[in-house]
Coordinates of C-alpha atoms in Angstrom, one line a residue:
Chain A
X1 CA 37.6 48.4 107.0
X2 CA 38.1 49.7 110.7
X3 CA 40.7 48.7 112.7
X4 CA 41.6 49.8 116.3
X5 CA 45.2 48.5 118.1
X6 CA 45.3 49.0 121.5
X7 CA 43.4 51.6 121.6
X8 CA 42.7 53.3 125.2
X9 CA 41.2 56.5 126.2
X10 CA 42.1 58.9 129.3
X11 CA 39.8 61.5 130.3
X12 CA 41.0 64.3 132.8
X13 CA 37.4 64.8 134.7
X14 CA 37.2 66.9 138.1
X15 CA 37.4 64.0 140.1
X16 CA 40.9 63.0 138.7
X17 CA 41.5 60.8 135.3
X18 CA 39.2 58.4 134.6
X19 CA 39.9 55.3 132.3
X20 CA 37.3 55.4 130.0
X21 CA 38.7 52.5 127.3
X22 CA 41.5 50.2 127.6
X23 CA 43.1 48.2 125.3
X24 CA 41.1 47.8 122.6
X25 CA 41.8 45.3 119.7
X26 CA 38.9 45.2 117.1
X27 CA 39.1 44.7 113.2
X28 CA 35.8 45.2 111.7
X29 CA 35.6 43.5 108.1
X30 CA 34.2 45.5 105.0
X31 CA 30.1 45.5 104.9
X32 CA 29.9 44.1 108.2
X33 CA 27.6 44.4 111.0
X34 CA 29.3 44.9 114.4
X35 CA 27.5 46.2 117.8
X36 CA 28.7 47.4 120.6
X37 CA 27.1 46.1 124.0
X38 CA 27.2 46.9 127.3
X39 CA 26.0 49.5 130.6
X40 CA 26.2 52.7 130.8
X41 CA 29.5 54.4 131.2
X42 CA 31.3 51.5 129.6
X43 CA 33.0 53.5 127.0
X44 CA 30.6 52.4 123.9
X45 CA 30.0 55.9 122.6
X46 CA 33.6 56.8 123.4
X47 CA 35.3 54.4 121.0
X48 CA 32.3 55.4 118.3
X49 CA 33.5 58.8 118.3
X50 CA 37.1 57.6 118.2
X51 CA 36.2 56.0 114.8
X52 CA 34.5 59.0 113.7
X53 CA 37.5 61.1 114.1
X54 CA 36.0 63.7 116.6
X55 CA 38.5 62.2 119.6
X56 CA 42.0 61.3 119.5
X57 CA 42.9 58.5 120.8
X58 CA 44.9 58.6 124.3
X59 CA 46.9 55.5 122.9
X60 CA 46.7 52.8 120.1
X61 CA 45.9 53.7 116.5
X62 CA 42.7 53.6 115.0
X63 CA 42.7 52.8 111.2
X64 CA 39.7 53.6 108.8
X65 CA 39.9 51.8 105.2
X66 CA 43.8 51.5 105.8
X67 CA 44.0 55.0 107.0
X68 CA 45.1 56.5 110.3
X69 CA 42.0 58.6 111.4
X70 CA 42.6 62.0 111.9
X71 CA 39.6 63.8 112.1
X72 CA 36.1 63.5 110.6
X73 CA 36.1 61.0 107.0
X74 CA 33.7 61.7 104.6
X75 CA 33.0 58.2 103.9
X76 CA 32.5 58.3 107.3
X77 CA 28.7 58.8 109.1
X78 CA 27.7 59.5 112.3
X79 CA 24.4 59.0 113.4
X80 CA 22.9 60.0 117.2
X81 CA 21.0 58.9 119.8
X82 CA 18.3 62.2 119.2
X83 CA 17.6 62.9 115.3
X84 CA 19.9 66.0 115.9
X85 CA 18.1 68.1 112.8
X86 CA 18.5 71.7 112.3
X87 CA 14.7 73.0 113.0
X88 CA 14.6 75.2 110.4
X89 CA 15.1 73.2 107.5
X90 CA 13.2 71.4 105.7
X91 CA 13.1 67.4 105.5
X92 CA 14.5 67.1 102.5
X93 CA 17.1 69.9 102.9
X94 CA 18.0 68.0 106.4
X95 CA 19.1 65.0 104.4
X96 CA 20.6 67.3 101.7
X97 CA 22.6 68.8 104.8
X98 CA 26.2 66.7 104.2
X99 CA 26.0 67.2 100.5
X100 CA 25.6 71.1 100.7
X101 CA 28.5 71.3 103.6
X102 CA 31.1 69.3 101.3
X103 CA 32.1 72.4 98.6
X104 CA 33.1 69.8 96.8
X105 CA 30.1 69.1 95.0
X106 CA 28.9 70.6 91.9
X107 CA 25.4 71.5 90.6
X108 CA 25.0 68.2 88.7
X109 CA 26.6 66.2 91.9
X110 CA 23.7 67.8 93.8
X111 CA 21.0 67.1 91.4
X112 CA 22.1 63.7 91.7
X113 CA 22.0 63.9 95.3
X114 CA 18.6 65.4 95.6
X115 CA 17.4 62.3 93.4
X116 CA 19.2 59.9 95.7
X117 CA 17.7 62.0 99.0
X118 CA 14.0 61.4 97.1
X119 CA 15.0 58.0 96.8
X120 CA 16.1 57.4 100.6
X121 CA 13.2 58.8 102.1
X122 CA 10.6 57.1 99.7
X123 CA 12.6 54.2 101.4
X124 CA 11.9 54.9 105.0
X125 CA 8.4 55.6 104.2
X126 CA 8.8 59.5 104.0
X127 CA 7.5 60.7 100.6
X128 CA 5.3 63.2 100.6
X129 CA 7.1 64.5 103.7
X130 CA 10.2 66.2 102.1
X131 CA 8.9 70.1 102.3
X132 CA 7.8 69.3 106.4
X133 CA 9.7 70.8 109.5
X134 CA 11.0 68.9 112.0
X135 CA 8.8 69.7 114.5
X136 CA 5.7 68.2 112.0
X137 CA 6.7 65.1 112.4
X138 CA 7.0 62.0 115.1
X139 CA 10.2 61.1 116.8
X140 CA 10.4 57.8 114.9
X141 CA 10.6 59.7 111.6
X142 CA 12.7 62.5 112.6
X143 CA 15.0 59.4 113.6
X144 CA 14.1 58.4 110.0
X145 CA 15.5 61.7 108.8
X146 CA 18.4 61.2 110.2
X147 CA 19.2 57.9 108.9
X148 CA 18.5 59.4 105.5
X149 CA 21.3 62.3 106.1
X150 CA 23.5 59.8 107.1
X151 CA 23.2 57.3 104.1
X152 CA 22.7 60.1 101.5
X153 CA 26.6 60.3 100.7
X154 CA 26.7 56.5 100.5
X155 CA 29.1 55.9 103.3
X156 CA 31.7 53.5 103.3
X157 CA 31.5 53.2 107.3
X158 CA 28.0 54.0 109.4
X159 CA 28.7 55.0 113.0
X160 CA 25.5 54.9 115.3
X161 CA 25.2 55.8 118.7
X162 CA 22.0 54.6 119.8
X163 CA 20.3 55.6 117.1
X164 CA 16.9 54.4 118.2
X165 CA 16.7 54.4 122.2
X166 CA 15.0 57.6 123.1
X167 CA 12.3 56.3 120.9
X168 CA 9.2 54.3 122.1
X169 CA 9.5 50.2 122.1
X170 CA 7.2 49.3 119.1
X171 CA 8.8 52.4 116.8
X172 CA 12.2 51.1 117.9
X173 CA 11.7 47.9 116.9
X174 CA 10.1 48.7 113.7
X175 CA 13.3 51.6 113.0
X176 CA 15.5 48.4 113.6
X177 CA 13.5 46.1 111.1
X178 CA 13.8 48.7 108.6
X179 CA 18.1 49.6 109.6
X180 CA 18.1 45.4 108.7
X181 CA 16.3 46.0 105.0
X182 CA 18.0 48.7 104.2
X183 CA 21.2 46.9 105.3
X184 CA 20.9 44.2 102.9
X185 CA 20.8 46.5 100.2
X186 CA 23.6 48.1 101.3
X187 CA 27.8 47.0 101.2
X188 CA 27.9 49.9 104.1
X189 CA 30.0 48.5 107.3
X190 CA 28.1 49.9 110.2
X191 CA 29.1 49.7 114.2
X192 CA 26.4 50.1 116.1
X193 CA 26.3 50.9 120.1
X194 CA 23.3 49.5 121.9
X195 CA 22.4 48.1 125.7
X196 CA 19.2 46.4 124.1
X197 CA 20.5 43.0 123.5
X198 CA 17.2 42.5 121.1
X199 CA 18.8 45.0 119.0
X200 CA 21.9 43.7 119.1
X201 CA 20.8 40.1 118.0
X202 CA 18.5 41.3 115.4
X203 CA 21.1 43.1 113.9
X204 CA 24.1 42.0 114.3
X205 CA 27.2 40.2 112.8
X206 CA 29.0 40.0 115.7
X207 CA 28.7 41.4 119.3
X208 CA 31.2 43.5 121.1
X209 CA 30.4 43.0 124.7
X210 CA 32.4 45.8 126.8
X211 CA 32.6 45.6 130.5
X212 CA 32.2 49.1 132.4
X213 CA 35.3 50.8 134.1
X214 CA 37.8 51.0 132.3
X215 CA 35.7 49.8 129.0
X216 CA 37.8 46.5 127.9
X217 CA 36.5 43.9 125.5
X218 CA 34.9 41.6 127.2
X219 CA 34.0 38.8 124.7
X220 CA 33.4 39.0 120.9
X221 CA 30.3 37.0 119.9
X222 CA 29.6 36.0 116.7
X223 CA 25.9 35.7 115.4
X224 CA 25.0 33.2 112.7
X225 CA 21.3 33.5 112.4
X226 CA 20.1 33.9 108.7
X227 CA 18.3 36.9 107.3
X228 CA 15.7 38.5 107.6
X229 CA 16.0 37.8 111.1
X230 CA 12.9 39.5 112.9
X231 CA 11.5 39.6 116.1
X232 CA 8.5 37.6 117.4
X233 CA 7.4 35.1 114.7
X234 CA 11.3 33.7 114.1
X235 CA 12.1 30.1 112.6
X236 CA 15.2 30.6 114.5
X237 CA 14.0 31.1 118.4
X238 CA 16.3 28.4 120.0
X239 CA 19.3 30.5 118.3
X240 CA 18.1 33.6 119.4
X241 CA 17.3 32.3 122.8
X242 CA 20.8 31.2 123.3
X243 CA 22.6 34.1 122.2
X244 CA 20.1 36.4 123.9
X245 CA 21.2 34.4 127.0
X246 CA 24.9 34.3 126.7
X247 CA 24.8 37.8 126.1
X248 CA 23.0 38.6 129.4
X249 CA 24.8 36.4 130.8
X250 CA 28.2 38.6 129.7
X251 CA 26.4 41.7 130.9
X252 CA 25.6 40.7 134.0
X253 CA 28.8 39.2 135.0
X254 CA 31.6 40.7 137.5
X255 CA 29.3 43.6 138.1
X256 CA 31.1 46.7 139.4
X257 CA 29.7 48.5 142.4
X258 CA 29.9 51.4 140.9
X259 CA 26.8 52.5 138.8
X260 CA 27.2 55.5 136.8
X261 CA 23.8 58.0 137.0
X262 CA 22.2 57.3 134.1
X263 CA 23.5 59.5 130.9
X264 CA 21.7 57.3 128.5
X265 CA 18.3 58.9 128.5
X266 CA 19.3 62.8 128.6
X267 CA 16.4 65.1 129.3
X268 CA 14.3 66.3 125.7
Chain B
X1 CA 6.6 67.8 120.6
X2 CA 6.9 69.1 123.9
X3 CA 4.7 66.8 125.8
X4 CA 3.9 69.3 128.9
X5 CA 0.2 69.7 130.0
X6 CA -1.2 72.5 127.9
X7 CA -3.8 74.7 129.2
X8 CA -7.0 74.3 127.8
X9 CA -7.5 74.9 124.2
X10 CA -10.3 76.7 122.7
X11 CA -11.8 78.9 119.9
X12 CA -10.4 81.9 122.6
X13 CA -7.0 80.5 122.6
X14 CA -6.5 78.8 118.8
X15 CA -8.8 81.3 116.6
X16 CA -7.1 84.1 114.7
X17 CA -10.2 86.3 115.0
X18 CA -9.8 85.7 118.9
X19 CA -5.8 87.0 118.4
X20 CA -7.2 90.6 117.3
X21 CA -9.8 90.5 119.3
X22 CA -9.3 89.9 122.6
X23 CA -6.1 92.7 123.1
X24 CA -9.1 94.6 121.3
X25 CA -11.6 94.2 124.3
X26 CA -8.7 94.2 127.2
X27 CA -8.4 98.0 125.3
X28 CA -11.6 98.9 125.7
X29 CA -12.8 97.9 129.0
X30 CA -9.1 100.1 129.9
X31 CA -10.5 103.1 128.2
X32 CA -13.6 102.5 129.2
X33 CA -12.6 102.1 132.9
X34 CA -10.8 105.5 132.3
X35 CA -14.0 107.2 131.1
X36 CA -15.9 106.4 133.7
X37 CA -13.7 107.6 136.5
X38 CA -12.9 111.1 134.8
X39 CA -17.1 111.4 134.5
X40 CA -18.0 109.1 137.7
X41 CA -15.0 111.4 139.7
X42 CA -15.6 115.0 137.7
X43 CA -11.9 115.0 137.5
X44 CA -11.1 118.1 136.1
X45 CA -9.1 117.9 132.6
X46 CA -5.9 119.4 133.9
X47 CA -5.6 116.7 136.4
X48 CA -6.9 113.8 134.0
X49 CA -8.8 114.7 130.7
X50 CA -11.5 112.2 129.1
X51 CA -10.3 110.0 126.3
X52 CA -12.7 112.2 124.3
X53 CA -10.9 115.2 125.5
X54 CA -7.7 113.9 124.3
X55 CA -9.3 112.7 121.2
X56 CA -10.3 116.1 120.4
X57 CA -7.1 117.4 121.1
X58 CA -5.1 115.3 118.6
X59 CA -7.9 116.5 115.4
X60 CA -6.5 120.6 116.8
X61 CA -3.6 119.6 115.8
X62 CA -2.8 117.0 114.0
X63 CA -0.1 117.7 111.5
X64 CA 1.8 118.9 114.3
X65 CA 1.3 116.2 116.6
X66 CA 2.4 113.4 113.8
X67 CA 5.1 115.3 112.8
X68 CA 6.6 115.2 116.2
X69 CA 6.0 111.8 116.2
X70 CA 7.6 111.4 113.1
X71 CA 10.6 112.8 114.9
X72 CA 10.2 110.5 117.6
X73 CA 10.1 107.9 115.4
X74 CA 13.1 108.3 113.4
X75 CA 15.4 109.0 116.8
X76 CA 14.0 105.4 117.7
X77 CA 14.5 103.2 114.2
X78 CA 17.9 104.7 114.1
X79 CA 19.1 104.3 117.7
X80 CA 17.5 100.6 117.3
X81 CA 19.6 100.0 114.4
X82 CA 22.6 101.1 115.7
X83 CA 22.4 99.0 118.7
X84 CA 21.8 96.0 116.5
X85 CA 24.5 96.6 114.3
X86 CA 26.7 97.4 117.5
X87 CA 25.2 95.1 119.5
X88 CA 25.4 92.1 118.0
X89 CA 29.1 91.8 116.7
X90 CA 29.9 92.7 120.2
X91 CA 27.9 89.9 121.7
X92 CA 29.5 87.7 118.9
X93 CA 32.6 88.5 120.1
X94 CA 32.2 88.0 123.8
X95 CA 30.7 84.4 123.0
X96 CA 34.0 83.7 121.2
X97 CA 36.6 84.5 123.6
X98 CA 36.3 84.0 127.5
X99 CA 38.8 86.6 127.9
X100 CA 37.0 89.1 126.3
X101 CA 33.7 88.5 128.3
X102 CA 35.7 88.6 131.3
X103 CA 36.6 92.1 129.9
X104 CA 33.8 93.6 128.9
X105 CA 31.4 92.4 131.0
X106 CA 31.7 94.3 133.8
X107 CA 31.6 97.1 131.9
X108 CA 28.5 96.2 130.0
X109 CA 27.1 95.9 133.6
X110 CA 28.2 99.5 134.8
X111 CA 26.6 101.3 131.4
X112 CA 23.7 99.8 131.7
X113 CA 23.0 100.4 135.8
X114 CA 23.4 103.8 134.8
X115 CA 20.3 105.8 135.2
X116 CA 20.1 106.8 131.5
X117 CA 18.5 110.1 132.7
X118 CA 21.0 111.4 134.2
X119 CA 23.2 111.7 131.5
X120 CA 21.0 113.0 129.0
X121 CA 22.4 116.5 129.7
X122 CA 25.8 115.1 129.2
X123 CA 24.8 114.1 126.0
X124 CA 23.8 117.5 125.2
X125 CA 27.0 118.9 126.4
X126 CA 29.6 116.6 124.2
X127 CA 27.0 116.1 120.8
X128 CA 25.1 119.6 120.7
X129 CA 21.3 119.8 120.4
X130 CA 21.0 118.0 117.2
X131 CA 19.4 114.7 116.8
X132 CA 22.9 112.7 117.9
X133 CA 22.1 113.1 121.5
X134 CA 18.7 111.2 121.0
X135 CA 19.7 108.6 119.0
X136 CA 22.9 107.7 121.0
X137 CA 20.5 108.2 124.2
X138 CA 18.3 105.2 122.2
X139 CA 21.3 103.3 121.3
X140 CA 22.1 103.0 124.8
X141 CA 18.9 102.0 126.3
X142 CA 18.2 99.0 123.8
X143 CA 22.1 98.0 123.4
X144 CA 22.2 95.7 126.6
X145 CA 18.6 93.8 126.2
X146 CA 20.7 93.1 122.4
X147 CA 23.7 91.7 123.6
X148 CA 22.6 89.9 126.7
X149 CA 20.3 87.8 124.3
X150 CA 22.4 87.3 121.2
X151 CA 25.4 85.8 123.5
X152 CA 22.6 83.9 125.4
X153 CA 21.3 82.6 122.0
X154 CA 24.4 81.7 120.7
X155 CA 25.7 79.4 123.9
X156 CA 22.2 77.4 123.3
X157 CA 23.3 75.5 120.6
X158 CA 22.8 71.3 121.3
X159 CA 25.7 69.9 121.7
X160 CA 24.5 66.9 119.0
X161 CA 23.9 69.8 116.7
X162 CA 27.2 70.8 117.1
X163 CA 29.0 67.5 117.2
X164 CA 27.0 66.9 113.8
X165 CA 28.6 69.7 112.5
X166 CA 32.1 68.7 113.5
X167 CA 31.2 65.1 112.0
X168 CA 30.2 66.3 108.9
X169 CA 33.6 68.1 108.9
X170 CA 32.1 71.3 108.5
X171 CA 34.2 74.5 108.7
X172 CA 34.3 77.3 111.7
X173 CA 32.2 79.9 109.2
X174 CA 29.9 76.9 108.4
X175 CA 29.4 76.3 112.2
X176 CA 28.7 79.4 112.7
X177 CA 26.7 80.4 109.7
X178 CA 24.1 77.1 109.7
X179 CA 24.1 76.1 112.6
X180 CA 24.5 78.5 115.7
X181 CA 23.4 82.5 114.2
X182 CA 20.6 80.7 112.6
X183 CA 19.8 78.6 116.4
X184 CA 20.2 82.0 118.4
X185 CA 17.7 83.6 116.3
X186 CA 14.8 83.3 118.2
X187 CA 16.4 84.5 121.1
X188 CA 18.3 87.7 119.6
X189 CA 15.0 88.1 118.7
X190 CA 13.5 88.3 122.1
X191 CA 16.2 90.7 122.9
X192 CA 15.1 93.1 119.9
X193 CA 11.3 92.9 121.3
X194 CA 12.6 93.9 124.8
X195 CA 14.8 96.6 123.6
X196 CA 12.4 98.3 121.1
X197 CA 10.2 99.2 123.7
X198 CA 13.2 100.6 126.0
X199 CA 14.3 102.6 122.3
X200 CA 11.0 105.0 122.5
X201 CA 11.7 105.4 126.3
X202 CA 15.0 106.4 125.2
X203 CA 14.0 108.7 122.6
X204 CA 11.6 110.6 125.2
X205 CA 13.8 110.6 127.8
X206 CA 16.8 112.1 125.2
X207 CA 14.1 115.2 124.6
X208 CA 12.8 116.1 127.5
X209 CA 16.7 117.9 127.6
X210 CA 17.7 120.0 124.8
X211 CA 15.3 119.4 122.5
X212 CA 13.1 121.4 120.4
X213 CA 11.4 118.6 118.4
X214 CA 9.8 115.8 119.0
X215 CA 6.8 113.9 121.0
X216 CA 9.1 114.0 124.9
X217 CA 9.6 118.0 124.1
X218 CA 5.5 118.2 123.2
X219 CA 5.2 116.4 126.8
X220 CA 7.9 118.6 128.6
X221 CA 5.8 121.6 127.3
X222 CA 2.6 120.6 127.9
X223 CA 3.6 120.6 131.4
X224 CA 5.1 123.7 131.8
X225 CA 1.6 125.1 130.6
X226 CA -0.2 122.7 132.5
X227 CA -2.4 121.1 129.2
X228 CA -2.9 117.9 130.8
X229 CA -4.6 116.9 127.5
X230 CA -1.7 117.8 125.3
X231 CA 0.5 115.4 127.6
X232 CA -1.8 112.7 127.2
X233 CA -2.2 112.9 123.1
X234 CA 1.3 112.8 122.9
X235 CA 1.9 110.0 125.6
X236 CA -1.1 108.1 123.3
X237 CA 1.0 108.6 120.6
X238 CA 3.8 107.4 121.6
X239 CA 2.1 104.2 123.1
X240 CA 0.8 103.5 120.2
X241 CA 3.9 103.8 118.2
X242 CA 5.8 101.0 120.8
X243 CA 3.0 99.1 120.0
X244 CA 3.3 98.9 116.4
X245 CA 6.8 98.6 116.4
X246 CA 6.4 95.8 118.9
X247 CA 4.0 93.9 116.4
X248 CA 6.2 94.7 113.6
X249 CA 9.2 92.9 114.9
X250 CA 6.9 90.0 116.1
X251 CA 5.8 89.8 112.3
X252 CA 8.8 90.0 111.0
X253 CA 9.9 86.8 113.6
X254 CA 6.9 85.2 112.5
X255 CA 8.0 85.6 108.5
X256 CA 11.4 85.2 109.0
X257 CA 11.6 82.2 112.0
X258 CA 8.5 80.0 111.1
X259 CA 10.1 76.9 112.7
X260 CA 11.0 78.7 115.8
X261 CA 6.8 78.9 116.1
X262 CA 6.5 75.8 117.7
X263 CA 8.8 76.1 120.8
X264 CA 7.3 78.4 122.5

């Protein structure tokens, strides 16, 4: 479904070019789970936006369902690290948003959408909350909202970019239960950038890890625990104890001096 | 969802009873204040007349006095207006291109440190004394407060809003329409509340020169025949008109911007 061949990304920054992503080889299967891992300033969101089609690549190709990206797909979805909904509109008519911006759609297309956009939200838990604003409602369902807007076209690929780290621990984990339910619904192929290695176990097919400066490919892990995987009460601890421990393991390996100030948690 | 420390609620600050009544009381106690000095003081009503005084002198003439401030009035809505429909474009414009701001900018600058009083009689010499010379006196004191906000408003748009945007392959006009004029709206706002209050300055300043209408030339010649009281009807009036316009713009924000309640 994705594919990326050598793939490396050059930024011109005031302190001279800086390497962001080097060589990277990754072919991501139809419907799969993949996740990204690794520090800060290791690329992760870079080569995320790359897929989306809102960078070109520097070198390499990057392929989407056979396709040379060349800007933004609309089988494509992005989702962000903030919920990134328009204030003024309502739930509902958040979700709605990628539907009403494709001119493509007729009035029967839309009716069909609105159903579907009913439908998403009952899934997260959000009925009742379709006519709210934004500012109504708790981080943990704005991020809600957002994973509505970006299912609501029934995307082929889901891109997220730490969808659910500027939210508190117990929401996050319970956003991440639900991104697993909704996933085994779903034939969606979703890459998914994290530094939570919890997330990235729960969740994942396989595990990029990226090491920091430039961002290469460190190892690719694959993850073989059955679902429903869930965290806590598991019948599979000693699996996810391993792999949580290779992982770190990865992470903390050949670290760089270097530590980049910390652009993961940007200021509300 | 801003989590800073609030101050203290109460009925004061959350009733809407409390809204209307508290500016109510700050009046009185003013007016009150006021009264009691002029009888306290025996300040003689051609230095500072009694709020009864000035009262009284409104009911002598009212038809007159509201129709000058019906002149007032007009000079200000359509100065406003123009600057808005001026403004705004301009400030659209400047946001676009980096060259242009470069441009204008300066320029933008100069007009405004311009005392506008001291080209009122310029005004009077290139437009006549008709009721351009007012309105284009308005159109300049409100025009900058306009554009300085719009552009301001329309350079806060998140960055994830935008990159949404992009993702969701929307076009330039869609950009522009959904997501950033509708983001800057609260602040061109802001700029509309600061200017309408400059816009009746405006429009006195505009008739105290060539004018034979209106509520600056009733002040102009209520000081040339020293009725103190006169002065201060028509310096009521025209408070009292900047404050309803004020509030009318505030509702209209309030009707048309309900989402934009919650950030402030």
């Amino acid at each position: 479904m994705i594919r990326l061949d050598g793939v490396g990304q050059v930024f011109d920054g005031r302190e001279g070019r800086v390497t962001a992503l080097e060589k990277i080889d990754l072919h991501v299967r139809g419907g799969e789970f993949v996740t990204l891992i690794g520090r800060s300033g290791c690329g992760k969101s870079t080569l995320l936006r790359l897929i989306a089609g809102l960078l070109p690549p520097t070198s390499g190709a990057v392929q989407v369902a056979g396709e040379p990206v060349t800007g933004p797909r609309r089988d494509v979805s992005f989702m962000f690290q903030r919920p990134a909904l328009l204030p003024w509109r309502s739930v509902l008519s958040n979700v709605m948003l990628p539907v009403e911006i494709d001119k493509g759609t007729g009035d029967r297309g839309k009716a069909a959408y609105r159903d579907r956009a009913h439908q998403l939200l009952e899934l997260v838990g959000l009925q009742g909350f379709e006519r709210r604003l934004p500012h109504e409602l708790s981080g943990g369902m704005q991020q809600r909202v957002s994973l509505c807007r970006s299912l609501i076209r029934d995307p082929q690929v889901m891109l997220m970019d730490e969808p659910f780290s500027a939210l508190d621990a117990l929401t996050r984990t319970e956003l991440s239960e639900e991104l697993q339910r909704i996933k085994m619904e779903l034939s969606t192929t979703i890459v998914f950038v994290t530094h939570s290695i919890e997330e990235a176990v729960l969740l994942a097919d396989r595990v990029v890890v990226l090491t920091p400066r430039p961002g290469r490919m460190r190892e690719v892990v694959d993850i073989d625990i059955p679902r429903p995987r869930s965290l806590g009460q598991n019948a599979h601890l000693t699996e996810v104890a391993a792999i949580s421990g290779q992982l770190h393991a990865l992470l903390a390996e050949k670290e760089s001096g270097e530590v980049r100030p910390v652009d993961e948690v940007r200021p509300r | 969802m801003t989590r800073r420390t609030m101050p203290r609620r109460t009925w004061l600050t959350d009733s809407p009873v409390a809204a209307v009544v508290l500016p109510i009381i700050g009046l009185a106690v003013a007016i009150g204040l006021w009264w009691g000095a002029t009888i306290a003081f025996s300040i003689q009503p051609y230095l500072l007349p009694s709020p009864w005084d000035v009262v009284v002198k409104f009911f002598e003439q009212p038809g007159y006095l509201l129709q000058e401030t019906g002149t007032s009035l007009l000079e200000t809505i359509e100065g406003f207006l123009l600057a808005i429909v001026i403004g705004v474009p301009i400030a659209l414009v400047i946001v676009r291109s980096v060259v242009l701001e470069r441009l204008v900018y300066p320029l933008l600058l100069m007009v405004n440190s311009i005392p506008k009083v001291a080209i009122a009689p310029l005004l009077v010499i290139w437009m006549g004394f008709g009721q351009w010379p007012k309105v284009v006196m308005v159109l300049l004191m409100c025009f900058f407060p306009i554009v300085i906000s719009t552009a301001q408003g329309m350079k806060s748009t998140p960055t994830e809003l935008v990159e949404l945007m992009r993702s969701l392959n929307a076009s330039r006009a869609q950009e522009f329409f959904k997501l950033r004029l509708r983001y800057a709206m609260p602040q061109i706002f802001t700029g509309f509340k600061v200017a309408i209050s400059l816009a009746v300055i405006g429009s006195v300043i505009s008739e105290f020169v060539g004018a034979t209408k209106g509520l600056g030339y009733v002040i102009q010649q209520s000081g040339a025949s020293a009725d103190t009281t006169l002065a201060f009807a028509a310096i009521t009036l025209l408070s009292v008109m900047s404050i309803v316009l004020f509030y009318a713009l505030v509702l209209l924000e309030h009707w048309l911007l309900p989402w934009a309640r919650e950030k402030r």
